[in-house]
CSV table of C-alpha atoms in Angstrom, one decimal:
chain,number,residue,atom,x,y,z
D,28,MET,CA,29.9,-4.7,-21.7
D,29,ALA,CA,27.0,-4.5,-20.0
D,30,ASP,CA,25.2,-7.7,-18.1
D,31,LEU,CA,21.3,-6.7,-18.9
D,32,HIS,CA,20.2,-4.2,-20.7
D,33,PHE,CA,16.9,-2.3,-18.8
D,34,TYR,CA,14.2,-0.9,-20.9
D,35,PHE,CA,12.3,1.5,-19.1
D,36,ASP,CA,9.8,4.5,-19.1
D,37,PRO,CA,9.6,6.5,-16.3
D,38,VAL,CA,6.0,7.1,-15.7
D,39,CYS,CA,5.3,2.9,-15.3
D,40,PRO,CA,5.1,2.0,-12.0
D,41,PHE,CA,5.7,-1.8,-12.9
D,42,ALA,CA,9.6,-0.8,-14.5
D,43,TRP,CA,10.1,0.7,-11.8
D,44,LEU,CA,9.6,-1.6,-9.3
D,45,THR,CA,11.6,-4.0,-11.1
D,46,SER,CA,14.6,-1.3,-11.7
D,47,ARG,CA,14.4,-1.2,-7.6
D,48,TRP,CA,15.0,-5.1,-7.6
D,49,VAL,CA,17.5,-5.4,-10.1
D,50,ARG,CA,19.3,-2.6,-8.2
D,51,THR,CA,19.8,-4.9,-5.6
D,52,VAL,CA,21.0,-7.7,-7.7
D,53,ALA,CA,23.1,-5.9,-9.8
D,54,ALA,CA,24.7,-4.9,-6.2
D,55,GLN,CA,25.2,-8.0,-4.6
D,56,ARG,CA,26.5,-9.3,-8.0
D,57,GLU,CA,28.0,-6.6,-8.9
D,58,TYR,CA,26.1,-6.8,-13.1
D,59,ASP,CA,26.2,-3.6,-15.3
D,60,VAL,CA,23.5,-2.9,-16.2
D,61,ASP,CA,22.6,0.5,-19.3
D,62,TRP,CA,19.9,1.9,-18.6
D,63,ARG,CA,18.0,1.8,-22.0
D,64,PHE,CA,14.5,3.9,-23.2
D,65,ILE,CA,11.9,3.0,-24.3
D,66,SER,CA,8.8,4.8,-24.8
D,67,LEU,CA,5.2,3.6,-24.0
D,68,ARG,CA,3.9,7.3,-26.0
D,69,LEU,CA,5.8,5.8,-28.9
D,70,LEU,CA,4.3,2.3,-28.5
D,71,ASN,CA,0.5,3.5,-28.3
D,72,ALA,CA,1.1,5.9,-31.2
D,73,HIS,CA,-1.8,4.1,-32.8
D,74,VAL,CA,-3.9,4.1,-30.2
D,75,ASP,CA,-7.3,6.2,-29.3
D,76,TYR,CA,-6.6,6.6,-25.7
D,77,ASP,CA,-9.9,7.8,-25.4
D,78,SER,CA,-11.8,4.6,-25.8
D,79,GLN,CA,-9.2,2.4,-25.2
D,80,PHE,CA,-7.2,3.5,-21.3
D,81,PRO,CA,-8.3,5.0,-18.7
D,82,PRO,CA,-8.4,9.1,-18.0
D,83,GLU,CA,-5.0,10.9,-17.8
D,84,TYR,CA,-3.3,7.6,-19.4
D,85,GLU,CA,-2.2,10.0,-22.7
D,86,ALA,CA,-1.6,12.8,-20.7
D,87,GLY,CA,0.9,10.3,-18.2
D,88,HIS,CA,2.1,8.5,-20.9
D,89,THR,CA,3.0,12.1,-22.8
D,90,ALA,CA,4.5,13.1,-19.6
D,91,GLY,CA,7.4,10.1,-20.6
D,92,LEU,CA,8.0,10.8,-23.3
D,93,ARG,CA,9.4,14.5,-22.4
D,94,LEU,CA,11.0,12.9,-19.7
D,95,LEU,CA,12.2,10.1,-22.0
D,96,ARG,CA,13.8,13.7,-24.2
D,97,VAL,CA,15.7,15.2,-21.3
D,98,ALA,CA,16.7,11.4,-20.4
D,99,ALA,CA,18.1,11.2,-24.1
D,100,ARG,CA,19.9,13.8,-23.9
D,101,THR,CA,21.0,13.6,-20.2
D,102,ARG,CA,23.2,10.2,-22.0
D,103,GLU,CA,24.9,12.2,-24.7
D,104,GLU,CA,26.1,14.9,-22.6
D,105,HIS,CA,26.8,13.0,-19.7
D,106,GLY,CA,26.8,9.2,-20.1
D,107,ARG,CA,24.8,6.3,-19.5
D,108,ALA,CA,25.6,6.4,-15.8
D,109,ALA,CA,24.1,9.2,-15.4
D,110,VAL,CA,20.7,8.0,-16.9
D,111,GLY,CA,20.8,5.4,-14.1
D,112,THR,CA,21.2,8.5,-11.4
D,113,LEU,CA,18.2,10.8,-13.3
D,114,TYR,CA,15.5,7.2,-13.9
D,115,GLU,CA,16.6,6.5,-10.1
D,116,ARG,CA,15.7,10.4,-9.3
D,117,LEU,CA,13.1,10.5,-11.4
D,118,GLY,CA,11.3,7.1,-9.6
D,119,GLU,CA,11.6,8.4,-6.4
D,120,ARG,CA,9.9,11.2,-7.4
D,121,ILE,CA,7.4,10.1,-9.5
D,122,HIS,CA,5.9,6.7,-7.3
D,123,ASP,CA,7.2,7.1,-4.1
D,124,THR,CA,5.7,10.1,-2.9
D,125,GLU,CA,1.9,10.5,-1.8
D,126,PRO,CA,-0.2,10.6,-4.9
D,127,ASP,CA,-0.1,13.4,-7.7
D,128,ARG,CA,1.5,15.2,-5.5
D,129,PRO,CA,2.0,18.3,-6.8
D,130,GLY,CA,0.2,17.9,-9.4
D,131,THR,CA,-1.8,15.5,-12.0
D,132,ALA,CA,-0.2,13.0,-14.2
D,133,ALA,CA,0.8,15.9,-17.3
D,134,GLU,CA,2.8,17.8,-14.4
D,135,ARG,CA,4.8,15.2,-14.7
D,136,GLY,CA,6.1,16.4,-18.2
D,137,THR,CA,6.7,20.5,-16.6
D,138,ARG,CA,10.3,22.3,-15.4
D,139,GLY,CA,8.7,23.2,-12.2
D,140,TYR,CA,8.2,19.6,-11.7
D,141,LEU,CA,11.7,17.8,-13.3
D,142,GLU,CA,14.3,20.9,-12.2
D,143,PRO,CA,14.0,19.5,-8.4
D,144,VAL,CA,15.3,15.9,-9.2
D,145,LEU,CA,18.0,17.1,-11.7
D,146,GLU,CA,18.5,18.8,-9.2
D,147,ARG,CA,19.2,15.7,-6.7
D,148,ALA,CA,20.4,13.6,-9.5
D,149,ASP,CA,23.7,16.3,-9.8
D,150,LEU,CA,22.5,17.4,-13.1
D,151,PRO,CA,22.2,21.3,-14.7
D,152,THR,CA,18.7,21.6,-14.2
D,153,ASP,CA,18.9,23.6,-17.9
D,154,LEU,CA,18.8,19.9,-18.8
D,155,ALA,CA,14.9,20.3,-18.9
D,156,ALA,CA,14.7,22.7,-21.5
D,157,ASP,CA,14.8,19.4,-24.5
D,158,LEU,CA,11.0,18.8,-22.3
D,159,ASP,CA,10.0,20.1,-25.7
D,160,GLU,CA,12.9,18.5,-28.3
D,161,ASP,CA,11.5,16.3,-30.5
D,162,ARG,CA,15.0,16.3,-32.2
D,163,TRP,CA,15.2,13.1,-29.8
D,164,ASP,CA,12.0,11.6,-31.1
D,165,ALA,CA,13.9,9.6,-33.8
D,166,VAL,CA,16.8,8.2,-30.7
D,167,LEU,CA,13.6,6.9,-28.9
D,168,GLN,CA,11.8,5.6,-31.3
D,169,ALA,CA,14.7,3.8,-32.7
D,170,GLU,CA,15.1,2.3,-29.7
D,171,THR,CA,11.3,1.6,-28.7
D,172,ASP,CA,11.9,-0.5,-31.9
D,173,GLU,CA,14.6,-2.3,-30.5
D,174,ALA,CA,13.0,-3.8,-27.4
D,175,LEU,CA,10.3,-4.4,-29.8
D,176,ALA,CA,12.5,-6.7,-32.1
D,177,LEU,CA,13.3,-8.6,-29.0
D,178,THR,CA,10.3,-9.5,-27.6
D,179,GLY,CA,7.1,-8.7,-30.1
D,180,LYS,CA,4.8,-5.7,-30.0
D,181,ASP,CA,2.4,-7.1,-27.2
D,182,VAL,CA,4.5,-6.1,-24.7
D,183,GLY,CA,4.6,-3.0,-22.0
D,184,THR,CA,7.1,-2.1,-19.7
D,185,PRO,CA,10.1,-2.7,-18.7
D,186,ILE,CA,11.9,-5.1,-21.5
D,187,LEU,CA,15.4,-6.8,-20.4
D,188,HIS,CA,17.7,-8.5,-22.1
D,189,PHE,CA,19.7,-10.7,-20.7
D,190,GLU,CA,23.2,-11.8,-21.2
D,191,PRO,CA,23.2,-9.2,-24.1
D,192,PRO,CA,23.8,-9.3,-27.8
D,193,GLU,CA,23.2,-13.2,-27.9
D,194,GLY,CA,20.9,-13.5,-24.6
D,195,VAL,CA,16.6,-13.6,-24.7
D,196,ALA,CA,14.9,-10.7,-23.9
D,197,PHE,CA,11.5,-10.8,-22.3
D,198,PHE,CA,9.0,-7.9,-21.5
D,199,GLY,CA,9.2,-8.0,-17.6
D,200,PRO,CA,9.6,-9.5,-15.0
D,201,VAL,CA,6.4,-8.0,-13.9
D,202,ILE,CA,6.1,-7.6,-9.9
D,203,SER,CA,4.2,-6.2,-7.9
D,204,ARG,CA,6.2,-5.9,-4.7
D,205,VAL,CA,9.9,-5.7,-4.4
D,206,PRO,CA,12.0,-8.7,-2.8
D,207,PRO,CA,14.0,-8.4,0.3
D,208,GLU,CA,16.9,-8.3,-0.3
D,209,ASP,CA,17.7,-11.4,1.4
D,210,ARG,CA,15.3,-13.0,-1.3
D,211,ALA,CA,15.9,-10.8,-4.3
D,212,ALA,CA,19.3,-12.9,-6.0
D,213,GLU,CA,17.7,-16.3,-5.4
D,214,LEU,CA,14.3,-14.8,-7.3
D,215,TRP,CA,17.0,-13.2,-10.4
D,216,ASP,CA,18.3,-16.7,-10.5
D,217,HIS,CA,15.1,-18.7,-11.3
D,218,VAL,CA,14.2,-15.5,-14.2
D,219,VAL,CA,17.8,-15.9,-15.2
D,220,GLY,CA,17.9,-19.3,-15.4
D,221,LEU,CA,14.0,-19.4,-17.6
D,222,ALA,CA,15.6,-16.7,-19.7
D,223,ARG,CA,18.4,-18.7,-20.3
D,224,PHE,CA,16.7,-22.0,-21.8
D,225,PRO,CA,16.5,-20.7,-26.1
D,226,GLY,CA,13.2,-22.8,-25.9
D,227,PHE,CA,11.3,-20.9,-23.3
D,228,ALA,CA,8.9,-17.8,-25.0
D,229,GLU,CA,6.2,-16.9,-22.0
D,230,LEU,CA,5.1,-17.2,-18.5
D,231,LYS,CA,1.8,-15.1,-17.6
D,232,ARG,CA,-0.9,-13.8,-15.7
D,233,SER,CA,-3.5,-11.0,-16.4
D,234,LEU,CA,-4.3,-10.5,-12.8
D,235,ARG,CA,-1.5,-8.3,-10.5
D,236,GLU,CA,-1.8,-6.4,-7.9
D,237,ARG,CA,-1.9,-2.9,-7.4
D,238,PRO,CA,2.0,-2.1,-7.0
D,239,GLN,CA,3.2,-1.9,-3.6
D,240,LEU,CA,4.4,1.9,-4.5
D,241,VAL,CA,2.8,5.6,-2.1
D,242,SER,CA,1.6,6.7,-5.4
D,243,ALA,CA,-0.4,3.7,-6.4
D,244,GLY,CA,-1.8,4.4,-2.4
D,245,VAL,CA,-0.7,0.8,-1.3
D,246,ALA,CA,1.1,0.7,2.4
D,247,PRO,CA,4.8,-1.4,2.4
D,248,GLY,CA,3.8,-3.9,3.9
D,249,GLU,CA,0.6,-3.9,2.7
D,250,ALA,CA,-0.7,-6.2,-1.3
D,251,GLY,CA,-2.9,-4.0,-3.2
D,252,VAL,CA,-6.1,-5.2,-4.3
D,253,GLN,CA,-6.1,-7.4,-7.9
D,254,GLU,CA,-7.3,-6.1,-11.8
D,255,ASP,CA,-6.9,-7.5,-14.9
D,256,TRP,CA,-4.2,-6.3,-17.5
D,257,HIS,CA,-4.0,-7.0,-20.8
D,258,GLY,CA,-0.8,-6.1,-22.7
D,259,GLY,CA,1.1,-4.9,-20.3
D,260,SER,CA,-1.9,-1.9,-19.4
D,261,ARG,CA,-4.8,-1.5,-18.8
D,262,ARG,CA,-6.8,-0.5,-21.7
D,263,THR,CA,-10.2,-0.9,-21.6
D,264,LYS,CA,-10.5,-2.6,-24.6
D,265,ARG,CA,-8.2,-5.1,-26.2
């Protein structure tokens, strides 16, 4: 039984930062993490992207859906641990490299982009053939619904389910910087303390720093400019 269920979309920068923190704590505390799926494209299926999101959001979220199809096949054929490795290599490629190199957000959902990532994850490159396989969408929708059933619908990514199945799940923690290793567990203990109180519902502000990632143009040691987010996204309309 996993100590934590972590629902992720690989294109979400805040999910990636939280995952890096979780990996540090998991190594220090010998936690077992089950990496699960939540698709931002499926979550926003009812939304008019052109009128409610900044440019390239739809392309980015669609790329995330395509990558999750491959992750779903990876889990079926290579096990749950392989999903964690694939997510780690995807995150390094998407978020810890120069902005939009080698291309646009949409190119993240292509074979040319994914196959080198699969190689670095020691996975067969033919998994990339399932980028277009919408037969996996039912699996992704079910897991997205599972995550939203735990938290409610006005959320984004990541969603963390603490001490499943009885424990509480929340959207977040959303962080803009990864805490240093010597403070990672301390900060985690505060989060878990809140999660263990059954009456705790929310601690939130919509102002966020631009994430401390190479892909966001924020160098290590710098703090990104603050932006106002809504419902876990940069939607331009409520």
